[in-house]
Amino acid sequence: LYNQVGNAYRQGGDARESLRYFQEGYALARSRAHRPRDAVWVGSFSSSLAGVAGAQGKPQEALGYLDDAVDTLKRVLDRLGPRTPPTLREAAREQLARSLIQLGRVHQGLGNTAAQEKALGDALTISRLLDSRDIEAGARLALGQIAAGKGEHARAIEHLSQALTLASRAANA
């Protein structure tokens, strides 16, 4: 519930209360992060905290939260055994992919193109594992924007066309 209440405050424009709920949720999840499900929540809260920091014009703080999210989620996925419920593995991968896209966007704002491309490429790989059209579309959109900015028009068109196709399919699913 901490994430939902924090999001409600964020959408209502109250960053201070939003931040408070995300921090409380993060602390609770972190205290129980030895359990994989709670470690996934650490990643989720870190991403939410990054969103607040980014909205407040604090990209370095957002970067720190997203690094924490990505590191935590990668460790969770490395620890999951063969008996792990598929839904937990999928939730961890999905949160990791979304965090990587968010990380790519922060790197974009900081002008770190190589780090942005790495994060988005990793998100693209995970989205394919998940067969997630919306996550893949988000990664391809950002990769297309990078390519366009570099003057790599054929590559930009490829990514952006695929993003459009994926987004259309996701909307019609």
mmCIF file of N, CA, C and O in Angstrom, residues 17-57:
data_model
loop_
_atom_site.group_PDB
_atom_site.id
_atom_site.type_symbol
_atom_site.label_atom_id
_atom_site.label_comp_id
_atom_site.label_asym_id
_atom_site.label_seq_id
_atom_site.Cartn_x
_atom_site.Cartn_y
_atom_site.Cartn_z
ATOM 1 N N GLU A 17 4.732 14.408 0.818
ATOM 2 C CA GLU A 17 4.021 13.241 1.352
ATOM 3 C C GLU A 17 4.310 12.002 0.513
ATOM 4 O O GLU A 17 4.454 10.906 1.045
ATOM 5 N N SER A 18 4.401 12.188 -0.805
ATOM 6 C CA SER A 18 4.747 11.078 -1.684
ATOM 7 C C SER A 18 6.089 10.487 -1.276
ATOM 8 O O SER A 18 6.230 9.276 -1.117
ATOM 9 N N LEU A 19 7.057 11.347 -1.101
ATOM 10 C CA LEU A 19 8.398 10.934 -0.707
ATOM 11 C C LEU A 19 8.368 10.191 0.622
ATOM 12 O O LEU A 19 9.020 9.154 0.786
ATOM 13 N N ARG A 20 7.584 10.689 1.556
ATOM 14 C CA ARG A 20 7.492 10.065 2.881
ATOM 15 C C ARG A 20 6.992 8.622 2.765
ATOM 16 O O ARG A 20 7.573 7.708 3.361
ATOM 17 N N TYR A 21 5.937 8.404 1.998
ATOM 18 C CA TYR A 21 5.399 7.052 1.869
ATOM 19 C C TYR A 21 6.354 6.129 1.121
ATOM 20 O O TYR A 21 6.510 4.968 1.486
ATOM 21 N N PHE A 22 6.994 6.643 0.083
ATOM 22 C CA PHE A 22 7.960 5.817 -0.635
ATOM 23 C C PHE A 22 9.139 5.455 0.271
ATOM 24 O O PHE A 22 9.627 4.327 0.247
ATOM 25 N N GLN A 23 9.604 6.399 1.078
ATOM 26 C CA GLN A 23 10.725 6.123 1.981
ATOM 27 C C GLN A 23 10.338 5.112 3.053
ATOM 28 O O GLN A 23 11.127 4.225 3.387
ATOM 29 N N GLU A 24 9.129 5.231 3.597
ATOM 30 C CA GLU A 24 8.675 4.272 4.603
ATOM 31 C C GLU A 24 8.537 2.870 3.997
ATOM 32 O O GLU A 24 8.940 1.885 4.612
ATOM 33 N N GLY A 25 7.979 2.797 2.803
ATOM 34 C CA GLY A 25 7.858 1.509 2.124
ATOM 35 C C GLY A 25 9.213 0.909 1.805
ATOM 36 O O GLY A 25 9.435 -0.292 1.977
ATOM 37 N N TYR A 26 10.124 1.772 1.354
ATOM 38 C CA TYR A 26 11.489 1.319 1.050
ATOM 39 C C TYR A 26 12.141 0.752 2.304
ATOM 40 O O TYR A 26 12.730 -0.333 2.271
ATOM 41 N N ALA A 27 12.042 1.473 3.420
ATOM 42 C CA ALA A 27 12.675 1.023 4.666
ATOM 43 C C ALA A 27 12.100 -0.327 5.116
ATOM 44 O O ALA A 27 12.850 -1.211 5.540
ATOM 45 N N LEU A 28 10.788 -0.472 5.023
ATOM 46 C CA LEU A 28 10.164 -1.734 5.417
ATOM 47 C C LEU A 28 10.627 -2.877 4.508
ATOM 48 O O LEU A 28 11.032 -3.937 4.981
ATOM 49 N N ALA A 29 10.598 -2.642 3.197
ATOM 50 C CA ALA A 29 11.029 -3.686 2.255
ATOM 51 C C ALA A 29 12.504 -4.015 2.442
ATOM 52 O O ALA A 29 12.898 -5.181 2.415
ATOM 53 N N ARG A 30 13.328 -2.990 2.640
ATOM 54 C CA ARG A 30 14.781 -3.198 2.826
ATOM 55 C C ARG A 30 15.038 -4.023 4.077
ATOM 56 O O ARG A 30 15.930 -4.880 4.093
ATOM 57 N N SER A 31 14.246 -3.816 5.130
ATOM 58 C CA SER A 31 14.449 -4.570 6.381
ATOM 59 C C SER A 31 14.134 -6.053 6.205
ATOM 60 O O SER A 31 14.556 -6.874 7.015
ATOM 61 N N ARG A 32 13.394 -6.377 5.142
ATOM 62 C CA ARG A 32 13.030 -7.773 4.893
ATOM 63 C C ARG A 32 13.544 -8.246 3.534
ATOM 64 O O ARG A 32 13.021 -9.213 2.972
ATOM 65 N N ALA A 33 14.562 -7.582 3.020
ATOM 66 C CA ALA A 33 15.038 -7.857 1.658
ATOM 67 C C ALA A 33 15.701 -9.219 1.511
ATOM 68 O O ALA A 33 16.016 -9.613 0.387
ATOM 69 N N HIS A 34 15.899 -9.939 2.607
ATOM 70 C CA HIS A 34 16.426 -11.303 2.490
ATOM 71 C C HIS A 34 15.386 -12.218 1.836
ATOM 72 O O HIS A 34 15.723 -13.269 1.321
ATOM 73 N N ARG A 35 14.123 -11.775 1.837
ATOM 74 C CA ARG A 35 13.060 -12.517 1.151
ATOM 75 C C ARG A 35 12.935 -11.948 -0.260
ATOM 76 O O ARG A 35 12.791 -10.735 -0.429
ATOM 77 N N PRO A 36 13.005 -12.786 -1.286
ATOM 78 C CA PRO A 36 13.002 -12.289 -2.669
ATOM 79 C C PRO A 36 11.834 -11.361 -3.007
ATOM 80 O O PRO A 36 12.014 -10.344 -3.661
ATOM 81 N N ARG A 37 10.640 -11.676 -2.543
ATOM 82 C CA ARG A 37 9.483 -10.830 -2.857
ATOM 83 C C ARG A 37 9.679 -9.419 -2.295
ATOM 84 O O ARG A 37 9.360 -8.430 -2.963
ATOM 85 N N ASP A 38 10.210 -9.322 -1.090
ATOM 86 C CA ASP A 38 10.447 -8.002 -0.494
ATOM 87 C C ASP A 38 11.600 -7.288 -1.189
ATOM 88 O O ASP A 38 11.585 -6.057 -1.311
ATOM 89 N N ALA A 39 12.585 -8.033 -1.656
ATOM 90 C CA ALA A 39 13.687 -7.412 -2.403
ATOM 91 C C ALA A 39 13.179 -6.808 -3.712
ATOM 92 O O ALA A 39 13.663 -5.754 -4.147
ATOM 93 N N VAL A 40 12.194 -7.442 -4.343
ATOM 94 C CA VAL A 40 11.587 -6.864 -5.546
ATOM 95 C C VAL A 40 10.914 -5.535 -5.186
ATOM 96 O O VAL A 40 10.993 -4.559 -5.933
ATOM 97 N N TRP A 41 10.298 -5.490 -4.019
ATOM 98 C CA TRP A 41 9.678 -4.238 -3.569
ATOM 99 C C TRP A 41 10.730 -3.157 -3.317
ATOM 100 O O TRP A 41 10.468 -1.971 -3.537
ATOM 101 N N VAL A 42 11.908 -3.542 -2.859
ATOM 102 C CA VAL A 42 12.993 -2.563 -2.710
ATOM 103 C C VAL A 42 13.250 -1.900 -4.060
ATOM 104 O O VAL A 42 13.356 -0.670 -4.165
ATOM 105 N N GLY A 43 13.328 -2.713 -5.105
ATOM 106 C CA GLY A 43 13.530 -2.170 -6.447
ATOM 107 C C GLY A 43 12.401 -1.254 -6.870
ATOM 108 O O GLY A 43 12.627 -0.189 -7.455
ATOM 109 N N SER A 44 11.188 -1.641 -6.574
ATOM 110 C CA SER A 44 10.028 -0.834 -6.937
ATOM 111 C C SER A 44 10.038 0.512 -6.206
ATOM 112 O O SER A 44 9.821 1.570 -6.814
ATOM 113 N N PHE A 45 10.293 0.475 -4.907
ATOM 114 C CA PHE A 45 10.332 1.729 -4.141
ATOM 115 C C PHE A 45 11.505 2.611 -4.570
ATOM 116 O O PHE A 45 11.382 3.827 -4.633
ATOM 117 N N SER A 46 12.642 1.994 -4.880
ATOM 118 C CA SER A 46 13.787 2.775 -5.362
ATOM 119 C C SER A 46 13.423 3.504 -6.655
ATOM 120 O O SER A 46 13.763 4.681 -6.829
ATOM 121 N N SER A 47 12.715 2.823 -7.547
ATOM 122 C CA SER A 47 12.282 3.456 -8.794
ATOM 123 C C SER A 47 11.293 4.589 -8.524
ATOM 124 O O SER A 47 11.353 5.637 -9.173
ATOM 125 N N SER A 48 10.400 4.379 -7.578
ATOM 126 C CA SER A 48 9.446 5.435 -7.223
ATOM 127 C C SER A 48 10.165 6.642 -6.626
ATOM 128 O O SER A 48 9.850 7.794 -6.958
ATOM 129 N N LEU A 49 11.134 6.382 -5.761
ATOM 130 C CA LEU A 49 11.922 7.478 -5.174
ATOM 131 C C LEU A 49 12.695 8.221 -6.260
ATOM 132 O O LEU A 49 12.820 9.451 -6.219
ATOM 133 N N ALA A 50 13.184 7.490 -7.241
ATOM 134 C CA ALA A 50 13.891 8.121 -8.359
ATOM 135 C C ALA A 50 12.955 9.032 -9.142
ATOM 136 O O ALA A 50 13.357 10.105 -9.595
ATOM 137 N N GLY A 51 11.711 8.598 -9.313
ATOM 138 C CA GLY A 51 10.731 9.427 -10.014
ATOM 139 C C GLY A 51 10.485 10.744 -9.306
ATOM 140 O O GLY A 51 10.405 11.805 -9.948
ATOM 141 N N VAL A 52 10.397 10.706 -7.988
ATOM 142 C CA VAL A 52 10.210 11.940 -7.213
ATOM 143 C C VAL A 52 11.454 12.823 -7.333
ATOM 144 O O VAL A 52 11.351 14.025 -7.577
ATOM 145 N N ALA A 53 12.622 12.219 -7.185
ATOM 146 C CA ALA A 53 13.873 12.989 -7.285
ATOM 147 C C ALA A 53 13.997 13.632 -8.668
ATOM 148 O O ALA A 53 14.367 14.808 -8.783
ATOM 149 N N GLY A 54 13.672 12.881 -9.707
ATOM 150 C CA GLY A 54 13.742 13.429 -11.058
ATOM 151 C C GLY A 54 12.786 14.589 -11.246
ATOM 152 O O GLY A 54 13.140 15.607 -11.845
ATOM 153 N N ALA A 55 11.571 14.453 -10.719
ATOM 154 C CA ALA A 55 10.574 15.522 -10.832
ATOM 155 C C ALA A 55 11.006 16.774 -10.060
ATOM 156 O O ALA A 55 10.608 17.884 -10.412
ATOM 157 N N GLN A 56 11.832 16.584 -9.046
ATOM 158 C CA GLN A 56 12.328 17.712 -8.259
ATOM 159 C C GLN A 56 13.615 18.290 -8.843
ATOM 160 O O GLN A 56 14.227 19.154 -8.234
ATOM 161 N N GLY A 57 14.030 17.785 -10.013
ATOM 162 C CA GLY A 57 15.241 18.302 -10.653
ATOM 163 C C GLY A 57 16.521 17.843 -9.975
ATOM 164 O O GLY A 57 17.515 18.569 -9.963
#
